[in-house]
Coordinates of C-alpha atoms in Angstrom, one line a residue:
Chain A
X549 CA 27.7 7.4 -7.9
X550 CA 27.8 6.2 -4.3
X551 CA 25.2 7.8 -2.2
X552 CA 26.5 8.8 1.3
X553 CA 24.4 7.9 4.2
X554 CA 23.2 10.9 6.2
X555 CA 25.4 10.9 9.3
X556 CA 22.5 12.1 11.4
X557 CA 20.7 8.8 10.8
X558 CA 23.6 6.9 12.4
X559 CA 23.7 9.5 15.1
X560 CA 20.0 9.1 15.9
X561 CA 20.3 5.4 16.2
X562 CA 23.4 5.7 18.3
X563 CA 21.6 8.0 20.7
X564 CA 18.5 5.9 20.9
X565 CA 20.3 2.6 21.4
X566 CA 22.5 3.7 24.3
X567 CA 24.6 6.6 23.1
X568 CA 27.9 4.6 22.9
X569 CA 30.4 3.7 20.3
X570 CA 29.6 0.1 20.9
X571 CA 26.1 0.4 19.5
X572 CA 27.4 2.3 16.5
X573 CA 29.9 -0.5 16.0
X574 CA 27.0 -3.0 16.1
X575 CA 25.2 -1.2 13.4
X576 CA 28.3 -1.0 11.2
X577 CA 29.0 -4.7 11.6
X578 CA 25.4 -5.6 11.0
X579 CA 25.4 -3.6 7.7
X580 CA 28.5 -5.2 6.5
X581 CA 27.3 -8.8 7.2
X582 CA 23.6 -8.3 6.5
X583 CA 23.5 -10.1 3.2
X584 CA 25.5 -13.1 4.4
X585 CA 23.2 -13.4 7.4
X586 CA 20.1 -13.2 5.2
X587 CA 21.5 -16.0 3.0
X588 CA 22.2 -18.0 6.1
X589 CA 18.6 -17.6 7.3
X590 CA 17.3 -18.4 3.8
X591 CA 19.4 -21.6 3.6
X592 CA 17.8 -22.9 6.8
X593 CA 14.2 -21.8 6.4
X594 CA 14.1 -22.4 2.7
X595 CA 11.6 -19.9 1.4
X596 CA 11.9 -16.2 0.8
X597 CA 8.9 -15.0 2.9
X598 CA 10.1 -16.9 6.0
X599 CA 13.6 -15.6 5.4
X600 CA 12.3 -12.0 5.6
X601 CA 10.7 -12.8 9.0
X602 CA 13.6 -14.7 10.3
X603 CA 16.0 -11.9 9.4
X604 CA 14.1 -9.5 11.7
X605 CA 14.4 -12.1 14.5
X606 CA 18.1 -12.5 13.8
X607 CA 18.7 -8.7 14.1
X608 CA 16.9 -8.5 17.4
X609 CA 18.7 -11.5 18.9
X610 CA 22.1 -10.3 17.7
X611 CA 21.5 -6.9 19.4
X612 CA 20.4 -8.6 22.6
X613 CA 23.4 -10.9 22.6
X614 CA 25.9 -8.3 21.3
X615 CA 27.5 -8.1 24.8
X616 CA 28.6 -11.7 24.3
X617 CA 30.5 -10.8 21.2
X618 CA 34.2 -10.5 21.9
X619 CA 35.9 -7.6 20.2
X620 CA 38.8 -8.7 17.9
X621 CA 37.1 -11.9 16.9
X622 CA 35.1 -12.4 13.7
X623 CA 31.6 -10.8 13.9
X624 CA 30.6 -12.6 10.8
X625 CA 31.4 -16.0 12.3
X626 CA 29.7 -15.2 15.6
X627 CA 26.6 -13.7 13.9
X628 CA 26.3 -16.6 11.5
X629 CA 26.2 -19.0 14.5
X630 CA 23.5 -17.0 16.1
X631 CA 21.6 -16.7 12.8
X632 CA 21.8 -20.5 12.3
X633 CA 20.3 -21.1 15.7
X634 CA 17.5 -18.5 15.3
X635 CA 16.7 -19.8 11.8
X636 CA 16.6 -23.4 13.0
X637 CA 14.2 -22.5 15.8
X638 CA 12.1 -20.7 13.3
X639 CA 12.2 -23.6 10.9
X640 CA 11.2 -26.0 13.7
X641 CA 8.2 -23.8 14.5
X642 CA 7.2 -23.7 10.8
X643 CA 7.5 -27.5 10.6
X644 CA 5.1 -27.9 13.5
X645 CA 2.7 -25.4 12.1
X646 CA 2.7 -26.8 8.5
X647 CA 3.1 -30.5 9.4
X648 CA 6.2 -30.9 7.3
X649 CA 9.7 -29.6 6.8
X650 CA 13.4 -30.6 6.9
X651 CA 14.4 -32.4 10.0
X652 CA 16.7 -31.0 12.7
X653 CA 19.4 -33.4 11.5
X654 CA 19.1 -32.2 7.9
X655 CA 19.2 -28.6 9.0
X656 CA 22.3 -29.3 11.1
X657 CA 24.0 -30.8 8.1
X658 CA 23.0 -27.8 5.9
X659 CA 24.5 -25.5 8.5
X660 CA 27.8 -27.5 8.5
X661 CA 28.1 -27.5 4.7
X662 CA 27.2 -23.8 4.5
X663 CA 29.9 -22.9 7.0
X664 CA 32.6 -25.2 5.6
X665 CA 32.1 -24.2 2.0
X666 CA 31.6 -20.4 2.5
X667 CA 34.6 -19.4 0.3
X668 CA 33.4 -21.6 -2.5
X669 CA 29.8 -20.2 -2.3
X670 CA 31.2 -16.7 -2.3
X671 CA 33.1 -17.5 -5.5
X672 CA 29.9 -18.9 -7.0
X673 CA 28.0 -15.8 -6.1
X674 CA 30.6 -13.7 -7.8
X675 CA 30.3 -15.7 -11.0
X676 CA 26.5 -15.5 -10.7
X677 CA 26.6 -11.7 -10.5
X678 CA 28.6 -11.7 -13.8
X679 CA 26.0 -14.0 -15.4
X680 CA 23.2 -11.8 -14.2
X681 CA 25.0 -8.9 -15.8
X682 CA 25.1 -10.7 -19.1
X683 CA 21.3 -11.3 -19.2
X684 CA 19.3 -9.1 -21.6
X685 CA 17.8 -6.1 -19.8
X686 CA 14.2 -7.5 -20.2
X687 CA 15.1 -10.9 -18.7
X688 CA 17.0 -9.3 -15.8
X689 CA 14.0 -7.0 -15.2
X690 CA 11.7 -10.0 -15.1
X691 CA 13.8 -11.9 -12.7
X692 CA 14.2 -8.8 -10.5
X693 CA 10.4 -8.2 -10.5
X694 CA 9.8 -11.8 -9.5
X695 CA 12.3 -11.7 -6.7
X696 CA 11.4 -8.2 -5.5
X697 CA 7.8 -9.1 -5.1
X698 CA 7.4 -9.4 -1.4
X699 CA 4.0 -11.1 -1.5
X700 CA 3.9 -14.0 -3.8
X701 CA 4.4 -15.0 -7.4
X702 CA 0.7 -15.6 -7.6
X703 CA 0.1 -12.0 -6.8
X704 CA 2.8 -10.8 -9.1
X705 CA 1.2 -12.9 -11.9
X706 CA -2.1 -11.2 -11.3
X707 CA -0.4 -7.8 -11.5
X708 CA 1.5 -8.7 -14.6
X709 CA -1.7 -10.2 -16.1
X710 CA 0.1 -13.5 -16.8
X711 CA -0.8 -16.9 -15.7
X712 CA 1.1 -18.2 -12.7
X713 CA 2.4 -21.2 -14.8
X714 CA 3.7 -18.8 -17.5
X715 CA 5.6 -16.9 -14.8
X716 CA 7.0 -20.1 -13.3
X717 CA 8.0 -21.5 -16.7
X718 CA 9.8 -18.3 -17.7
X719 CA 11.5 -18.1 -14.3
X720 CA 12.6 -21.7 -14.5
X721 CA 14.1 -21.1 -18.0
X722 CA 16.0 -18.1 -16.8
X723 CA 17.2 -19.8 -13.6
X724 CA 18.5 -22.7 -15.8
X725 CA 20.3 -20.3 -18.1
X726 CA 21.9 -18.6 -15.1
X727 CA 22.9 -21.9 -13.7
X728 CA 24.4 -23.0 -17.0
X729 CA 26.3 -19.7 -17.3
X730 CA 27.7 -20.0 -13.8
X731 CA 28.7 -23.7 -14.4
X732 CA 30.5 -22.7 -17.6
X733 CA 32.4 -20.0 -15.8
X734 CA 33.4 -22.3 -13.0
X735 CA 34.3 -25.1 -15.4
X736 CA 31.7 -27.5 -13.9
X737 CA 29.7 -29.9 -16.0
X738 CA 26.8 -30.7 -13.7
X739 CA 25.6 -27.4 -12.5
X740 CA 22.7 -25.4 -13.7
Chain B
X1023 CA 9.8 -42.9 -12.8
X1024 CA 12.1 -40.1 -11.9
X1025 CA 12.4 -37.6 -14.8
X1026 CA 15.5 -35.7 -13.6
X1027 CA 18.8 -36.3 -15.4
X1028 CA 20.7 -36.4 -12.1
X1029 CA 19.9 -36.2 -8.3
X1030 CA 21.5 -32.8 -8.3
X1031 CA 19.0 -31.6 -10.9
X1032 CA 16.2 -32.9 -8.8
X1033 CA 17.6 -31.2 -5.7
X1034 CA 17.7 -27.9 -7.6
X1035 CA 14.1 -28.3 -8.7
X1036 CA 13.0 -29.1 -5.2
X1037 CA 15.0 -26.2 -3.7
X1038 CA 13.4 -23.9 -6.2
X1039 CA 10.0 -25.1 -5.2
X1040 CA 10.8 -24.6 -1.6
X1041 CA 12.1 -21.1 -2.2
X1042 CA 9.0 -20.2 -4.2
X1043 CA 6.8 -21.6 -1.4
X1044 CA 5.4 -24.4 -3.7
X1045 CA 6.9 -27.4 -2.1
X1046 CA 4.5 -30.1 -0.6
X1047 CA 4.9 -32.7 2.0
X1048 CA 6.0 -35.5 -0.3
X1049 CA 8.6 -33.3 -2.1
X1050 CA 10.0 -32.2 1.3
X1051 CA 10.5 -35.9 2.3
X1052 CA 12.2 -36.5 -1.0
X1053 CA 14.4 -33.4 -0.6
X1054 CA 15.4 -34.6 2.9
X1055 CA 16.2 -38.0 1.7
X1056 CA 18.4 -36.7 -1.1
X1057 CA 20.4 -34.2 0.9
X1058 CA 20.9 -36.3 4.0
X1059 CA 22.2 -39.3 2.1
X1060 CA 24.3 -37.7 -0.6
X1061 CA 26.9 -35.0 0.2
X1062 CA 26.9 -33.8 -3.4
X1063 CA 23.1 -33.2 -3.1
X1064 CA 23.6 -31.4 0.2
X1065 CA 26.2 -29.2 -1.4
X1066 CA 23.9 -28.6 -4.4
X1067 CA 21.1 -27.6 -2.0
X1068 CA 23.2 -25.1 -0.2
X1069 CA 24.6 -23.7 -3.5
X1070 CA 21.1 -23.3 -4.7
X1071 CA 20.0 -21.3 -1.7
X1072 CA 23.1 -19.1 -2.1
X1073 CA 22.1 -18.7 -5.8
X1074 CA 18.6 -17.4 -4.7
X1075 CA 20.1 -15.2 -2.1
X1076 CA 22.4 -13.6 -4.6
X1077 CA 19.6 -13.0 -7.1
X1078 CA 17.5 -11.4 -4.3
X1079 CA 20.5 -9.2 -3.5
X1080 CA 20.8 -8.2 -7.1
X1081 CA 17.1 -7.6 -7.4
X1082 CA 16.9 -5.1 -4.6
X1083 CA 18.9 -2.5 -6.7
X1084 CA 19.7 -0.6 -3.5
X1085 CA 22.8 1.6 -3.0
X1086 CA 24.9 0.7 0.0
X1087 CA 23.4 3.7 1.8
X1088 CA 19.8 2.6 1.0
X1089 CA 20.7 -1.0 2.0
X1090 CA 21.9 0.4 5.3
X1091 CA 18.7 2.3 5.9
X1092 CA 16.8 -0.9 5.1
X1093 CA 18.9 -2.8 7.6
X1094 CA 18.3 -0.2 10.3
X1095 CA 14.6 0.1 9.6
X1096 CA 14.1 -3.6 9.7
X1097 CA 16.0 -3.7 12.9
X1098 CA 13.8 -1.0 14.4
X1099 CA 10.7 -2.6 13.2
X1100 CA 11.8 -5.9 14.7
X1101 CA 12.5 -4.2 18.0
X1102 CA 9.2 -2.4 17.8
X1103 CA 7.3 -5.6 17.0
X1104 CA 9.0 -7.6 19.8
X1105 CA 8.2 -4.9 22.4
X1106 CA 4.6 -4.9 21.2
X1107 CA 4.5 -8.7 21.4
X1108 CA 5.8 -8.6 25.0
X1109 CA 3.3 -6.0 26.0
X1110 CA 0.5 -8.0 24.4
X1111 CA 1.6 -11.2 26.1
X1112 CA 1.7 -9.5 29.5
X1113 CA -1.7 -7.9 28.9
X1114 CA -3.3 -11.2 27.8
X1115 CA -1.8 -13.1 30.6
X1116 CA -3.3 -10.8 33.2
X1117 CA -6.8 -10.6 31.6
X1118 CA -7.4 -13.8 29.7
X1119 CA -9.4 -15.5 32.4
X1120 CA -11.8 -12.7 33.2
X1121 CA -12.1 -11.7 29.5
X1122 CA -12.7 -15.3 28.4
X1123 CA -15.6 -15.6 30.7
X1124 CA -17.1 -12.4 29.4
X1125 CA -16.5 -13.4 25.8
X1126 CA -18.2 -16.7 26.2
X1127 CA -21.2 -15.2 27.9
X1128 CA -21.5 -12.4 25.4
X1129 CA -20.9 -14.7 22.4
X1130 CA -24.0 -16.6 23.3
X1131 CA -26.1 -13.5 23.3
X1132 CA -24.6 -11.0 20.8
X1133 CA -24.3 -12.1 17.2
X1134 CA -21.3 -10.7 15.3
X1135 CA -19.4 -9.9 18.5
X1136 CA -16.1 -10.9 17.0
X1137 CA -16.3 -8.6 14.1
X1138 CA -14.2 -5.5 14.3
X1139 CA -16.1 -2.3 15.2
X1140 CA -17.4 -0.4 12.2
X1141 CA -15.8 3.0 11.8
X1142 CA -17.5 4.5 8.9
X1143 CA -18.5 3.9 5.3
X1144 CA -17.5 4.5 1.7
X1145 CA -19.1 7.9 0.9
X1146 CA -17.9 8.5 -2.7
X1147 CA -16.2 6.8 -5.6
X1148 CA -14.8 8.3 -8.7
X1149 CA -15.8 6.7 -12.1
X1150 CA -12.2 5.7 -12.8
X1151 CA -11.6 4.0 -9.4
X1152 CA -9.8 0.7 -9.8
X1153 CA -8.8 -1.8 -7.1
X1154 CA -6.4 -4.7 -7.6
X1155 CA -7.5 -6.5 -4.4
X1156 CA -10.9 -6.1 -2.7
X1157 CA -13.0 -3.4 -4.5
X1158 CA -15.0 -0.9 -2.6
X1159 CA -18.7 -0.4 -3.0
X1160 CA -20.6 2.8 -2.2
X1161 CA -22.0 2.6 1.3
X1162 CA -19.7 -0.3 2.3
X1163 CA -18.9 -0.3 6.0
X1164 CA -15.2 0.1 6.9
X1165 CA -13.9 -1.4 10.2
X1166 CA -11.0 -1.1 12.6
X1167 CA -8.0 -2.8 11.1
X1168 CA -9.2 -2.6 7.5
X1169 CA -6.5 -2.2 4.9
X1170 CA -7.6 0.2 2.2
X1171 CA -5.8 0.0 -1.2
X1172 CA -6.8 2.0 -4.3
X1173 CA -4.8 1.7 -7.5
X1174 CA -6.4 4.5 -9.4
X1175 CA -9.1 7.2 -8.9
X1176 CA -10.4 8.5 -5.6
X1177 CA -12.4 6.8 -2.8
X1178 CA -13.9 8.9 -0.1
X1179 CA -14.5 7.5 3.4
X1180 CA -16.9 9.0 5.9
X1181 CA -15.5 8.4 9.4
X1182 CA -16.7 9.9 12.6
X1183 CA -16.1 13.7 12.3
X1184 CA -13.9 13.4 9.2
X1185 CA -14.0 12.8 5.5
X1186 CA -11.0 11.1 4.0
X1187 CA -10.2 11.1 0.3
X1188 CA -7.7 8.4 -0.7
X1189 CA -6.1 9.2 -4.0
X1190 CA -4.9 6.2 -5.9
X1191 CA -2.4 4.7 -5.9
X1192 CA -2.5 4.6 -2.1
X1193 CA -2.7 2.3 0.8
X1194 CA -3.8 3.1 4.3
X1195 CA -5.0 1.2 7.4
X1196 CA -7.7 2.3 9.8
X1197 CA -6.0 1.7 13.1
X1198 CA -8.8 2.8 15.4
X1199 CA -11.4 5.6 15.6
X1200 CA -9.7 8.9 14.8
X1201 CA -6.4 7.3 13.6
X1202 CA -5.3 6.3 10.1
X1203 CA -1.9 5.0 9.0
X1204 CA -0.9 6.0 5.5
X1205 CA 1.5 3.4 4.0
X1206 CA 1.9 5.0 0.6
X1207 CA 0.2 7.6 -1.6
X1208 CA -1.9 10.6 -0.8
X1209 CA -4.9 11.4 1.4
X1210 CA -6.9 14.5 2.0
X1211 CA -8.7 14.8 5.4
X1212 CA -11.5 17.3 6.0
X1213 CA -12.8 17.6 9.5
X1214 CA -16.6 17.8 9.7
X1215 CA -16.9 19.2 13.2
X1216 CA -14.9 21.6 15.2
X1217 CA -13.2 20.5 18.4
X1218 CA -12.6 17.0 17.2
X1219 CA -9.2 15.5 16.5
X1220 CA -7.9 13.1 13.9
X1221 CA -4.5 11.6 13.6
X1222 CA -2.7 10.4 10.4
X1223 CA 0.6 8.5 10.8
X1224 CA 3.2 7.6 8.2
X1225 CA 6.7 6.1 8.9
X1226 CA 8.0 9.7 9.0
X1227 CA 5.5 11.8 10.7
X1228 CA 2.5 11.9 13.0
X1229 CA -0.1 14.5 12.0
X1230 CA -2.6 15.6 14.6
X1231 CA -5.4 17.6 13.0
X1232 CA -6.9 20.3 15.1
X1233 CA -10.0 21.0 13.0
X1234 CA -9.0 21.7 9.4
X1235 CA -8.5 20.4 5.9
X1236 CA -5.1 19.0 5.1
X1237 CA -3.2 16.7 2.8
X1238 CA -0.6 14.0 3.5
X1239 CA 1.5 12.4 0.8
X1240 CA 3.9 9.6 1.7
X1241 CA 6.7 8.2 -0.5
X1242 CA 8.9 5.4 0.9
X1243 CA 12.0 7.0 -0.6
X1244 CA 11.3 10.7 -0.4
X1245 CA 9.5 10.9 2.9
X1246 CA 6.2 12.6 3.8
X1247 CA 4.8 16.0 2.8
X1248 CA 2.0 17.6 4.9
X1249 CA 0.0 20.5 3.5
X1250 CA -2.7 22.5 5.3
X1251 CA -5.3 24.3 3.2
X1252 CA -7.3 25.6 6.0
X1253 CA -7.1 25.4 9.8
X1254 CA -4.2 24.1 11.9
X1255 CA -2.3 20.8 12.3
X1256 CA 0.5 19.7 14.6
X1257 CA 3.0 17.5 12.7
X1258 CA 5.7 15.5 14.6
X1259 CA 8.7 14.0 12.9
X1260 CA 9.1 10.4 14.1
X1261 CA 12.4 8.6 14.7
X1262 CA 13.1 5.0 14.0
X1263 CA 11.2 3.9 17.1
X1264 CA 8.2 6.0 16.0
X1265 CA 8.9 8.4 18.8
X1266 CA 8.2 12.1 18.1
X1267 CA 11.4 14.1 17.9
X1268 CA 10.5 17.5 16.4
X1269 CA 7.2 19.3 16.2
X1270 CA 6.0 21.8 13.6
X1271 CA 2.7 23.6 13.7
X1272 CA 1.2 24.3 10.3
X1273 CA -1.6 26.7 9.6
X1274 CA -3.5 27.9 6.5
X1275 CA -1.7 27.4 3.2
X1276 CA 1.6 26.1 4.7
X1277 CA 3.4 22.8 3.9
X1278 CA 6.3 20.9 5.4
X1279 CA 8.3 17.8 4.5
X1280 CA 9.4 15.1 6.9
X1281 CA 11.9 12.3 6.5
X1282 CA 12.6 10.0 9.3
X1283 CA 15.7 8.4 7.8
X1284 CA 17.5 11.8 7.6
X1285 CA 15.9 13.2 10.7
X1286 CA 14.7 16.2 8.6
X1287 CA 11.6 18.3 9.0
X1288 CA 11.4 21.6 7.2
X1289 CA 8.8 23.9 5.7
X1290 CA 8.3 24.0 1.9
X1291 CA 6.2 26.0 -0.5
X1292 CA 2.5 25.4 -0.3
X1293 CA 1.2 23.9 -3.6
X1294 CA -2.6 24.4 -3.8
X1295 CA -2.8 22.3 -6.9
X1296 CA -2.2 19.2 -4.8
X1297 CA -5.8 19.5 -3.7
X1298 CA -7.1 19.8 -7.3
X1299 CA -7.9 16.1 -7.9
X1300 CA -10.3 16.0 -5.0
X1301 CA -11.7 19.5 -5.8
X1302 CA -12.3 18.5 -9.4
X1303 CA -13.8 15.1 -8.4
X1304 CA -15.9 15.9 -5.4
X1305 CA -16.0 19.7 -4.9
X1306 CA -18.6 20.3 -2.1
X1307 CA -20.2 16.9 -2.3
X1308 CA -20.5 15.2 1.0
X1309 CA -21.5 11.8 -0.2
X1310 CA -23.1 9.9 -3.1
X1311 CA -24.9 6.6 -3.4
X1312 CA -26.6 4.3 -5.8
X1313 CA -25.2 4.4 -9.3
X1314 CA -23.5 7.7 -9.0
X1315 CA -19.8 8.2 -9.5
X1316 CA -17.7 11.4 -9.4
X1317 CA -15.5 12.5 -12.3
X1318 CA -11.7 12.9 -11.9
X1319 CA -10.9 14.7 -15.2
X1320 CA -12.8 17.6 -16.7
X1321 CA -14.7 16.2 -19.7
X1322 CA -14.1 18.1 -22.9
X1323 CA -17.1 16.9 -24.9
X1324 CA -20.5 16.3 -23.2
X1325 CA -22.6 16.0 -26.3
X1326 CA -24.9 13.0 -26.8
X1327 CA -22.7 9.9 -27.1
X1328 CA -19.4 11.7 -26.4
X1329 CA -19.0 10.8 -22.8
X1330 CA -20.9 7.6 -22.4
X1331 CA -21.8 6.3 -18.9
X1332 CA -21.9 2.6 -19.0
X1333 CA -22.9 1.5 -15.5
X1334 CA -23.2 4.7 -13.6
X1335 CA -24.5 8.2 -13.5
X1336 CA -21.6 10.8 -13.6
X1337 CA -21.6 13.8 -11.4
X1338 CA -19.2 16.5 -12.5
X1339 CA -18.3 19.5 -10.2
X1340 CA -18.4 22.6 -12.4
X1341 CA -17.7 26.1 -11.4
X1342 CA -16.8 26.1 -7.6
X1343 CA -16.8 29.1 -5.3
X1344 CA -18.2 31.4 -8.0
X1345 CA -19.0 34.9 -6.8
X1346 CA -22.0 36.2 -8.6
X1347 CA -21.5 39.7 -9.9
X1348 CA -25.1 40.2 -10.7
X1349 CA -28.4 38.4 -9.9
X1350 CA -28.7 35.0 -11.5
X1351 CA -32.2 34.2 -12.7
X1352 CA -32.9 30.5 -13.6
X1353 CA -35.8 28.1 -14.4
X1354 CA -35.5 25.7 -11.5
X1355 CA -37.3 22.4 -11.2
X1356 CA -39.9 24.0 -8.9
X1357 CA -40.2 27.3 -10.8
X1358 CA -38.1 30.5 -11.3
X1359 CA -35.1 30.9 -9.0
X1360 CA -33.3 34.2 -8.3
X1361 CA -29.8 34.0 -6.7
X1362 CA -28.7 37.5 -5.6
X1363 CA -25.5 39.1 -6.6
X1364 CA -22.7 38.6 -4.1
X1365 CA -23.7 35.0 -3.4
X1366 CA -20.9 32.3 -3.6
X1367 CA -22.2 29.3 -5.5
X1368 CA -21.1 25.8 -6.5
X1369 CA -22.4 24.1 -9.7
X1370 CA -22.6 20.4 -10.4
X1371 CA -23.7 18.6 -13.6
X1372 CA -25.3 15.2 -13.4
X1373 CA -24.7 13.4 -16.7
X1374 CA -26.3 10.1 -17.7
X1375 CA -25.7 8.9 -21.2
X1376 CA -25.9 5.1 -21.6
X1377 CA -24.7 3.7 -24.9
X1378 CA -28.0 1.9 -25.5
X1379 CA -31.2 0.7 -23.8
X1380 CA -30.6 -0.4 -20.2
X1381 CA -32.7 -2.9 -18.4
X1382 CA -32.9 -1.1 -15.1
X1383 CA -33.6 2.6 -14.5
X1384 CA -30.6 4.1 -12.8
X1385 CA -31.0 5.6 -9.4
X1386 CA -28.8 7.5 -7.1
X1387 CA -28.5 10.4 -4.7
X1388 CA -26.0 13.2 -3.9
X1389 CA -25.7 14.9 -0.5
X1390 CA -23.9 18.3 -0.4
X1391 CA -22.2 20.3 2.4
X1392 CA -24.1 23.4 1.3
X1393 CA -27.9 23.8 0.8
X1394 CA -29.3 23.2 -2.7
X1395 CA -30.7 26.4 -4.1
X1396 CA -31.7 25.2 -7.6
X1397 CA -32.1 22.1 -9.6
X1398 CA -32.2 22.8 -13.3
X1399 CA -33.8 20.1 -15.3
X1400 CA -35.0 21.7 -18.6
X1401 CA -32.9 21.7 -21.7
X1402 CA -33.5 25.4 -22.0
X1403 CA -32.5 26.1 -18.4
X1404 CA -29.3 24.0 -18.8
X1405 CA -28.4 25.9 -22.0
X1406 CA -28.9 29.2 -20.3
X1407 CA -26.8 28.4 -17.3
X1408 CA -23.9 26.7 -19.2
X1409 CA -22.0 29.9 -19.8
X1410 CA -22.5 31.2 -16.2
X1411 CA -21.8 28.1 -14.1
X1412 CA -20.5 25.5 -16.5
X1413 CA -16.9 24.5 -17.1
X1414 CA -14.9 26.7 -19.5
X1415 CA -13.4 24.5 -22.1
X1416 CA -16.2 21.9 -22.0
X1417 CA -18.6 21.6 -25.0
X1418 CA -22.1 20.9 -23.8
X1419 CA -25.0 19.4 -25.7
X1420 CA -27.4 21.9 -27.2
X1421 CA -30.3 19.6 -28.4
X1422 CA -33.7 19.8 -26.8
X1423 CA -33.5 16.2 -25.5
X1424 CA -30.7 17.1 -23.1
X1425 CA -32.7 17.8 -20.0
X1426 CA -34.7 15.5 -17.8
X1427 CA -38.3 14.8 -18.6
X1428 CA -40.1 14.8 -15.3
X1429 CA -43.2 12.8 -14.7
X1430 CA -44.5 9.8 -12.7
X1431 CA -43.4 7.3 -15.5
X1432 CA -40.5 9.4 -16.6
X1433 CA -37.5 10.9 -14.9
X1434 CA -38.0 11.5 -11.2
X1435 CA -36.0 13.9 -9.0
X1436 CA -36.5 14.8 -5.4
X1437 CA -34.9 17.2 -3.0
X1438 CA -34.8 16.3 0.7
X1439 CA -36.5 18.6 3.3
X1440 CA -33.2 19.9 4.6
X1441 CA -32.3 20.7 0.9
X1442 CA -28.9 18.9 1.2
X1443 CA -29.7 15.8 -0.8
X1444 CA -31.1 15.3 -4.2
X1445 CA -32.1 11.9 -5.5
X1446 CA -32.6 10.7 -9.1
X1447 CA -34.3 8.0 -11.0
X1448 CA -33.7 8.4 -14.7
X1449 CA -36.0 6.9 -17.3
X1450 CA -34.3 5.4 -20.3
X1451 CA -36.4 5.5 -23.5
X1452 CA -35.1 5.5 -27.0
X1453 CA -34.1 7.2 -29.2
X1454 CA -32.2 9.7 -27.0
X1455 CA -30.7 8.3 -23.8
X1456 CA -28.9 11.5 -22.6
X1457 CA -30.3 13.0 -19.4
X1458 CA -28.6 16.0 -17.7
X1459 CA -29.5 18.0 -14.6
X1460 CA -27.6 20.9 -13.1
X1461 CA -27.5 21.5 -9.3
X1462 CA -26.5 24.8 -7.7
X1463 CA -25.6 25.1 -4.1
X1464 CA -25.0 28.3 -2.2
X1465 CA -21.8 28.3 -0.1
X1466 CA -22.3 31.9 1.2
X1467 CA -25.2 34.4 0.8
X1468 CA -24.4 38.1 0.6

């Protein structure tokens, strides 16, 4: 069953932002592209926790720059460009803080490949969804728990009363199985 | 030697390590070298990130509507965070020089200056209290900014002018004096002095207490319920920017539900049983210390060895707000006690039953809201008062070794001059380790 969003929620946001159709439009577009933008941020910053933070930054910047978006053009393309730039700046800051990280050159190449191969990646994601659906319920639940955990796998391991290494080993096995399934579906030999 | 069958396999392993936050400096250099110099490796890296993104999406198990709400909430949080950062930056820019000077001078003369201000202390813990992260100790000081998480049981915080019961599982943050943020779960707040104000905030509502006893329960999906048992609160529905949009004033035995995402605030039926866990666990106890812990469930069997207390002394609220229909005559610790008919009394049983000899004599103290009128220590006195003030449905010990044996080298019990606090030191000598004491307080005299 598809749950309908309470219209008053949209209404409230619309009022608060500026009481115009343009703001409602922004929210609609953001919702439609949210996942793609998240993956874009993740691809650049590399880890899940940074991706959560960068996604918030992306949302704010998109809203601030929304006047620059031309109606009739692709919001996804425009927003992805903004997301890449925000994520690259974020990754640069993290690199300075941690003392290591992928170089600007590498990140630029990553952005190029991500943009040029978007249709292929969408197809792969579709196949991966099918493979996830084929996993036994218990394994799917385990993966979901690992990915849902917003703190860290170490904390999840403590909650699940398992060693961190056990969690990682199991996760590694399941990732490999998913990769193999996706590769079979796509007819690829070297893909796990 | 490289153990990966192919560079692509190595890229996947490194990308996974990066995603999981386990990648180190050397591995990052290796990853960079692989993806920059080999287009297939680069494509594998991007595919792998899309792979993780897709699993994350699958794992969230949100409906499109819920996903939208998440998007909007994250957006509002980000706006909120950014506005706060800007305000903070402006503030610090203006004051940093003068403040820096004061801090340097003060730091030289005041030890512990940089520690957040203490707000209160842990006043009570139930025997089943469990904490996954940092555990609480009785008497532990709580400070501004402390995040308080309890997974099971009840912890009571004594803050200026208010007692807060956090019922597990729950998480809250002490924002500042007189202000608590409830992130999840249930709290019960009881104001200690009239005329003071206390504020509880959840993502849905801001509850301003105007001298009362009230409950707030927050659930991320269902919203926030506010129930007032006594007194008056002002509850304001918050919008996505945390701005109040609708106010409801709640008085005795009224409840309301608030949901920010649907902009809904409405009255619901008052459910007194929501307060039961704290009534059952703490009753009219203000605070406990030492080895005492409160009970959260009514014990069925209290005979010797039936409800062992391993590392604590258990205090069990029994009959509460009992109106005496006739005079109650008892053998108290200091002699005969007569409580006149019409009095409203509360009864508490202190139960200590270690499974064997213990190396240290257990100590503890209980402070009540109401004055202590009788402390019953003899087995005979306990037996006589079981039916009148004990818990119906609980089977008490009837043996003669049940009571406390008072004496300089035996059990010691003292009542404070203001008759609000009773302290214990139980002697543990074989063969019978069970010691029980009943305390009666008078909530109202005729």
